[in-house]
mmCIF file of C-alpha atoms and ligand atoms in Angstrom:
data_model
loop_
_atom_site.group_PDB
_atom_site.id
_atom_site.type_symbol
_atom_site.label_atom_id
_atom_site.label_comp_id
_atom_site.label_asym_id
_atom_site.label_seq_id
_atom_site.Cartn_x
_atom_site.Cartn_y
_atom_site.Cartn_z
ATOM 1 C CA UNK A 607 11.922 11.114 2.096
ATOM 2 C CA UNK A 608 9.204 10.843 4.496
ATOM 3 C CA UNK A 609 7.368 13.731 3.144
ATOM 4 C CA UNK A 610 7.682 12.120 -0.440
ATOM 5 C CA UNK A 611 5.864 8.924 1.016
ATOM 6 C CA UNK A 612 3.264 10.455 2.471
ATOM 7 C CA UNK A 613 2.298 12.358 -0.687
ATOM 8 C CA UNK A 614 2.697 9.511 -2.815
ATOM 9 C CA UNK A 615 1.035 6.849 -0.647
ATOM 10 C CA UNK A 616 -1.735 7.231 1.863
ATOM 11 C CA UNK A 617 -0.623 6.864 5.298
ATOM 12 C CA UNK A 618 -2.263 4.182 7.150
ATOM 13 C CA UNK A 619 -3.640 3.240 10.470
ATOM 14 C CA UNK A 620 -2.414 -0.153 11.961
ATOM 15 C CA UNK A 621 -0.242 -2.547 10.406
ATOM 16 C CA UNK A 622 2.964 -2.923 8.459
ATOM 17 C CA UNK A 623 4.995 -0.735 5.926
ATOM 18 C CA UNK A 624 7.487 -2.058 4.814
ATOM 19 C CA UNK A 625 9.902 0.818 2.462
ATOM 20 C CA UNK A 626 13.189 0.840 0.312
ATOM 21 C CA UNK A 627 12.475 -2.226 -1.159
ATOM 22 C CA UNK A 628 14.659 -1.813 -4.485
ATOM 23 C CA UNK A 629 12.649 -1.191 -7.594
ATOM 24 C CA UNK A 630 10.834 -4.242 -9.113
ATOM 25 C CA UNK A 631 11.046 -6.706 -6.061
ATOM 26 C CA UNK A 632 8.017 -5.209 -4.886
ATOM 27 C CA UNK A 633 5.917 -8.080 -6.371
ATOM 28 C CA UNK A 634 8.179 -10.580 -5.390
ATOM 29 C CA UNK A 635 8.105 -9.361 -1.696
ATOM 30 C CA UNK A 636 4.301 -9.282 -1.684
ATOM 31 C CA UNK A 637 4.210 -12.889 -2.604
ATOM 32 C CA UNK A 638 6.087 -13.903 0.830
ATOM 33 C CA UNK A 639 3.005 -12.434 2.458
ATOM 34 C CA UNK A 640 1.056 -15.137 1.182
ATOM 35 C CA UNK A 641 -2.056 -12.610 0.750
ATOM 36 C CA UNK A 642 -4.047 -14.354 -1.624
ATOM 37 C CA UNK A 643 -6.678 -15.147 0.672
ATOM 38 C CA UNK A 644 -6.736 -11.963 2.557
ATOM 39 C CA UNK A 645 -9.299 -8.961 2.904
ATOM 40 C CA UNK A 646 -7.424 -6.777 4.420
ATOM 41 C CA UNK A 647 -6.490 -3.665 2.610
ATOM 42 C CA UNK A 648 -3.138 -3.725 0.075
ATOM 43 C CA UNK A 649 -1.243 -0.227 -1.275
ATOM 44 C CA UNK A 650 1.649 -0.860 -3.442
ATOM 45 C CA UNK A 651 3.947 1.811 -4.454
ATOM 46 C CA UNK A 652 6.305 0.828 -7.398
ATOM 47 C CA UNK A 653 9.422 2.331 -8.930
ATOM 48 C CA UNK A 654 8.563 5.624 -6.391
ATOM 49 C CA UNK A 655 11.707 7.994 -6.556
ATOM 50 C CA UNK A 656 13.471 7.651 -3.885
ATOM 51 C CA UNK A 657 16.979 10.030 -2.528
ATOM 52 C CA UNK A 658 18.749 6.801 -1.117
ATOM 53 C CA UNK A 659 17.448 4.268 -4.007
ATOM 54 C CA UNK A 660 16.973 6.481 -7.008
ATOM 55 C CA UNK A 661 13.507 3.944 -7.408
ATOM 56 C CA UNK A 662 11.682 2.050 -4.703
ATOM 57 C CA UNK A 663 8.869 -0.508 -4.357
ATOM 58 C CA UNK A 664 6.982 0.220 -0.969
ATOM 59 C CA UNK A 665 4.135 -2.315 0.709
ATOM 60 C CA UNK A 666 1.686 -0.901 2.962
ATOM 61 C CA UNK A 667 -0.647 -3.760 4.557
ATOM 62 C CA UNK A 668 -3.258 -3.125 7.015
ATOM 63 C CA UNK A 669 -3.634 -4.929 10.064
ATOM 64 C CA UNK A 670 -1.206 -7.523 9.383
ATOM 65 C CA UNK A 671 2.065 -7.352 11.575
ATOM 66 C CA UNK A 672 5.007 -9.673 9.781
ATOM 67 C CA UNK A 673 6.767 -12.631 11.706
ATOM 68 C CA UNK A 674 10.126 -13.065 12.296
ATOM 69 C CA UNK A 675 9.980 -15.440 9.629
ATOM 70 C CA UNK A 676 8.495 -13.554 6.659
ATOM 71 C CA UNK A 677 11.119 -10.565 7.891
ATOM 72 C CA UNK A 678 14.215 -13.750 7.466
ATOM 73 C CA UNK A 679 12.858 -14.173 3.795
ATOM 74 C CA UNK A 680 12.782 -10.430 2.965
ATOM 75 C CA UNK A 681 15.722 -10.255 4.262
ATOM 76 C CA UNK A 682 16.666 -12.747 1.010
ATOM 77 C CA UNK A 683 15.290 -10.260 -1.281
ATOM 78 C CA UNK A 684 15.488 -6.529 0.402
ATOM 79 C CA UNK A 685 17.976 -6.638 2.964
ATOM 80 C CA UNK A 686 17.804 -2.525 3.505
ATOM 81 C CA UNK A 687 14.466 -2.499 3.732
ATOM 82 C CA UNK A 688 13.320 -1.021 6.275
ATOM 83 C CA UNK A 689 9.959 -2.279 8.443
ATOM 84 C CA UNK A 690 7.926 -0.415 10.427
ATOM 85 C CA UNK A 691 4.910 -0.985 12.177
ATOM 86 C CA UNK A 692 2.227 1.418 12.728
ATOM 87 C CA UNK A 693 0.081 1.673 15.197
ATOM 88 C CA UNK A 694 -3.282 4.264 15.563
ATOM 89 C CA UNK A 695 -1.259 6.080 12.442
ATOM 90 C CA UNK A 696 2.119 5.936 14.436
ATOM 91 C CA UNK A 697 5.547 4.236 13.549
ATOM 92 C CA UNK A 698 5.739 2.608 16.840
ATOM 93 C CA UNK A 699 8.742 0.039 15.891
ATOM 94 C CA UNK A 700 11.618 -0.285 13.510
ATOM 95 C CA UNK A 701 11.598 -4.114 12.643
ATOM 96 C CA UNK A 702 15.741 -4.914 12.140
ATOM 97 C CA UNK A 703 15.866 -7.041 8.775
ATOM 98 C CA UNK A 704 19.036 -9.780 9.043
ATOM 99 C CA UNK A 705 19.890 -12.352 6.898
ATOM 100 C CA UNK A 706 19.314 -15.777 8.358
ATOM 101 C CA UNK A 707 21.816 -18.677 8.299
ATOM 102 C CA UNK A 708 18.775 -21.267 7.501
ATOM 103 C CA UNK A 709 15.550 -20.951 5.877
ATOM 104 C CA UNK A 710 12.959 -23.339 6.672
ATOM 105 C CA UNK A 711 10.007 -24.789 4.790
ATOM 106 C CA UNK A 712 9.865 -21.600 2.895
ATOM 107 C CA UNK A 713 10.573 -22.490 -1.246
ATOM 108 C CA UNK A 714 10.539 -25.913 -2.795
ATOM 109 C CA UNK A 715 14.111 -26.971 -3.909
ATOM 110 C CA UNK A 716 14.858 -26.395 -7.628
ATOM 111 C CA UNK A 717 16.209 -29.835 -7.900
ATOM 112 C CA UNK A 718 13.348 -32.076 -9.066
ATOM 113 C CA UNK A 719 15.489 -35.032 -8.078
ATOM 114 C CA UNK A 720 15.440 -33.747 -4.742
ATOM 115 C CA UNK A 721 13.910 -35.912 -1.954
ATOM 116 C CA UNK A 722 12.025 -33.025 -0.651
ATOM 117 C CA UNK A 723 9.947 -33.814 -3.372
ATOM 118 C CA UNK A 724 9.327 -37.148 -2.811
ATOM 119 C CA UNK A 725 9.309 -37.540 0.776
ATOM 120 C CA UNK A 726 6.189 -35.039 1.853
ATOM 121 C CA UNK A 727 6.848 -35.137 5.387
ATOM 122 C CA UNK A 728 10.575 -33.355 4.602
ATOM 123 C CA UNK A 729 10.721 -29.681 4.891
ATOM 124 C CA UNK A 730 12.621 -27.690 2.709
ATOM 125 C CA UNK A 731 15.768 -26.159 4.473
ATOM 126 C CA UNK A 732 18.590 -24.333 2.614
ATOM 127 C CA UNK A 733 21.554 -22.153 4.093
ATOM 128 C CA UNK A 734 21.988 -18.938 2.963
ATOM 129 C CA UNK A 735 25.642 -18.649 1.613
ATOM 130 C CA UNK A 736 26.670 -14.793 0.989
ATOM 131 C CA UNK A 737 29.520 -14.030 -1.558
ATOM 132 C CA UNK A 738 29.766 -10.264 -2.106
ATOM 133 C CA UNK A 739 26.873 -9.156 -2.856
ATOM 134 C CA UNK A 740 25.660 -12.324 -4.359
ATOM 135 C CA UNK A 741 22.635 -14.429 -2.143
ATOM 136 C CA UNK A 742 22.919 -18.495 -2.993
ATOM 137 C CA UNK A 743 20.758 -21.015 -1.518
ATOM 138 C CA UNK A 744 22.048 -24.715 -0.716
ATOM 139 C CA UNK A 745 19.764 -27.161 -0.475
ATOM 140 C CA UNK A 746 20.640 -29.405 2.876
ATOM 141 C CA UNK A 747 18.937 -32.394 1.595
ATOM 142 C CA UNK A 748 20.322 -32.961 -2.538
ATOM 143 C CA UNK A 749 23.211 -29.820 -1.460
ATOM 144 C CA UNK A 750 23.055 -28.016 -4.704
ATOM 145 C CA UNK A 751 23.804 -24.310 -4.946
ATOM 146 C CA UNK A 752 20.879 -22.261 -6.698
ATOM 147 C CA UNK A 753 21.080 -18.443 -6.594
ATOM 148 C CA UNK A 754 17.620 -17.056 -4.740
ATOM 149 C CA UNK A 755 15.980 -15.841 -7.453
ATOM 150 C CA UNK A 756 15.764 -19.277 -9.295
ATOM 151 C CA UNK A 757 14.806 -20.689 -4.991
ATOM 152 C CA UNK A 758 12.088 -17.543 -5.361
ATOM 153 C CA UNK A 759 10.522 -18.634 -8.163
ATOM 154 C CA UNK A 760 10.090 -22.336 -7.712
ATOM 155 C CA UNK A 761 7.544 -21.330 -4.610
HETATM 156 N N1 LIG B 541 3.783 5.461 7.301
HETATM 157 C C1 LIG B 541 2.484 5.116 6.909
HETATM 158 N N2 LIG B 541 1.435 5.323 7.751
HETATM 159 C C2 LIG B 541 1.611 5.892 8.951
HETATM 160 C C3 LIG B 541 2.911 6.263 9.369
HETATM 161 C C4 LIG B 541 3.991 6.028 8.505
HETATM 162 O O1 LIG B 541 2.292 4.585 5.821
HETATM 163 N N3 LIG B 541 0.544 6.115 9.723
HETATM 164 C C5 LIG B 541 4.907 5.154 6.398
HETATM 165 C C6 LIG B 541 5.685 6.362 5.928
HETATM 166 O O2 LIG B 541 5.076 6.900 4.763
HETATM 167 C C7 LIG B 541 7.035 5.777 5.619
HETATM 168 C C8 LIG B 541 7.166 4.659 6.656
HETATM 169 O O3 LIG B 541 5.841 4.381 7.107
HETATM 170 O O4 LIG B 541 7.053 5.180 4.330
HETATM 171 C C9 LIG B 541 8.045 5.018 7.814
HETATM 172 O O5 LIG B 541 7.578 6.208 8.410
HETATM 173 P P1 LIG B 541 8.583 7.233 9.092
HETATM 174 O O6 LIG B 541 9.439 6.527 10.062
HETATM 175 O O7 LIG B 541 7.768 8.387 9.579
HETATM 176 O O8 LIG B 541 9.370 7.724 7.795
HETATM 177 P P2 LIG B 541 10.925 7.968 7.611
HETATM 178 O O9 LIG B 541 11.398 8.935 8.619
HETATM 179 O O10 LIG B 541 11.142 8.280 6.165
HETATM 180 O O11 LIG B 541 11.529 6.550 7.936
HETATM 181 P P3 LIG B 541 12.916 5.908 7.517
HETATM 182 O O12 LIG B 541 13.792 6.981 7.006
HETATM 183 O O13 LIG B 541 13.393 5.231 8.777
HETATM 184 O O14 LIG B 541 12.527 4.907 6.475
HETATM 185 ZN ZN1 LIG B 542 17.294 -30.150 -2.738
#
């Protein structure tokens, strides 16, 4: 698989790669980086073939290492993906992904009734409720259930 990447997308020199995420969450995980504002340089890899996945999204950003926070929220999205982060063109760490019991002042709540809304100074906090292989999200403040895709999109 290596060899694959490294044909398909240039290898870089410092930052963070982050590969296996499944095929078309790539855009979705790029969006936690918040990189609207950034300069730094971008390479996006979508539905690559992949032995383990069949297809794979992969995110190479240079010179930006991920918190332990962005790594909770892909951990939402692409819990076997894997992180690494490279350093003068080396992998120097493995970044383990797990799923968090909480997530913070990450999404706004679904629930437009929700006092989150209302009340500014009230950070968004939902615990992360696994069933199977199924991710929900419940709000702490209004307690409703939303799956994370519906959490994901109301950003
Ligand atoms: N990579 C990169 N730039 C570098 C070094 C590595 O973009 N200078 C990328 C590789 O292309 C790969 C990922 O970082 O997508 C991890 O590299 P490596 O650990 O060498 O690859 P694998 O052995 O395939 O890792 P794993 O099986 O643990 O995912
Ligand atoms: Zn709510």
């Amino acid at each position: 698989m290596a060899k694959e990447n490294k044909l398909q997308v240039e290898a870089i020199k410092n930052g963070t790669v982050i590969d296996h995420i499944p095929a078309h969450i790539g855009f979705k995980v790029l969006s936690l980086f918040k990189m609207n504002d950034s300069n730094e340089r971008v390479t996006i890899g979508l539905n690559l073939p992949s032995s383990a996945l069949g297809a794979k999204d992969l995110i190479k950003i240079e010179n930006v290492f991920i918190s332990e926070e962005q790594a909770n929220q892909l951990a939402l999205f692409a819990p076997q993906a894997t992180v690494n982060k490279i350093e003068s063109y080396e992998v120097v760490a493995k970044l383990p992904l797990s799923l968090p019991d909480t997530i913070n002042a990450a999404f706004h709540c679904p629930n437009t009734n929700c006092i989150t809304h209302d009340e500014k100074a009230v950070e968004s906090s939902f615990r992360v409720i696994t069933k199977v292989d199924d991710i929900q999200l419940k709000c702490k403040y209004c307690e409703k259930v939303f799956s994370r895709e519906i959490v994901a999109d109301s950003h």
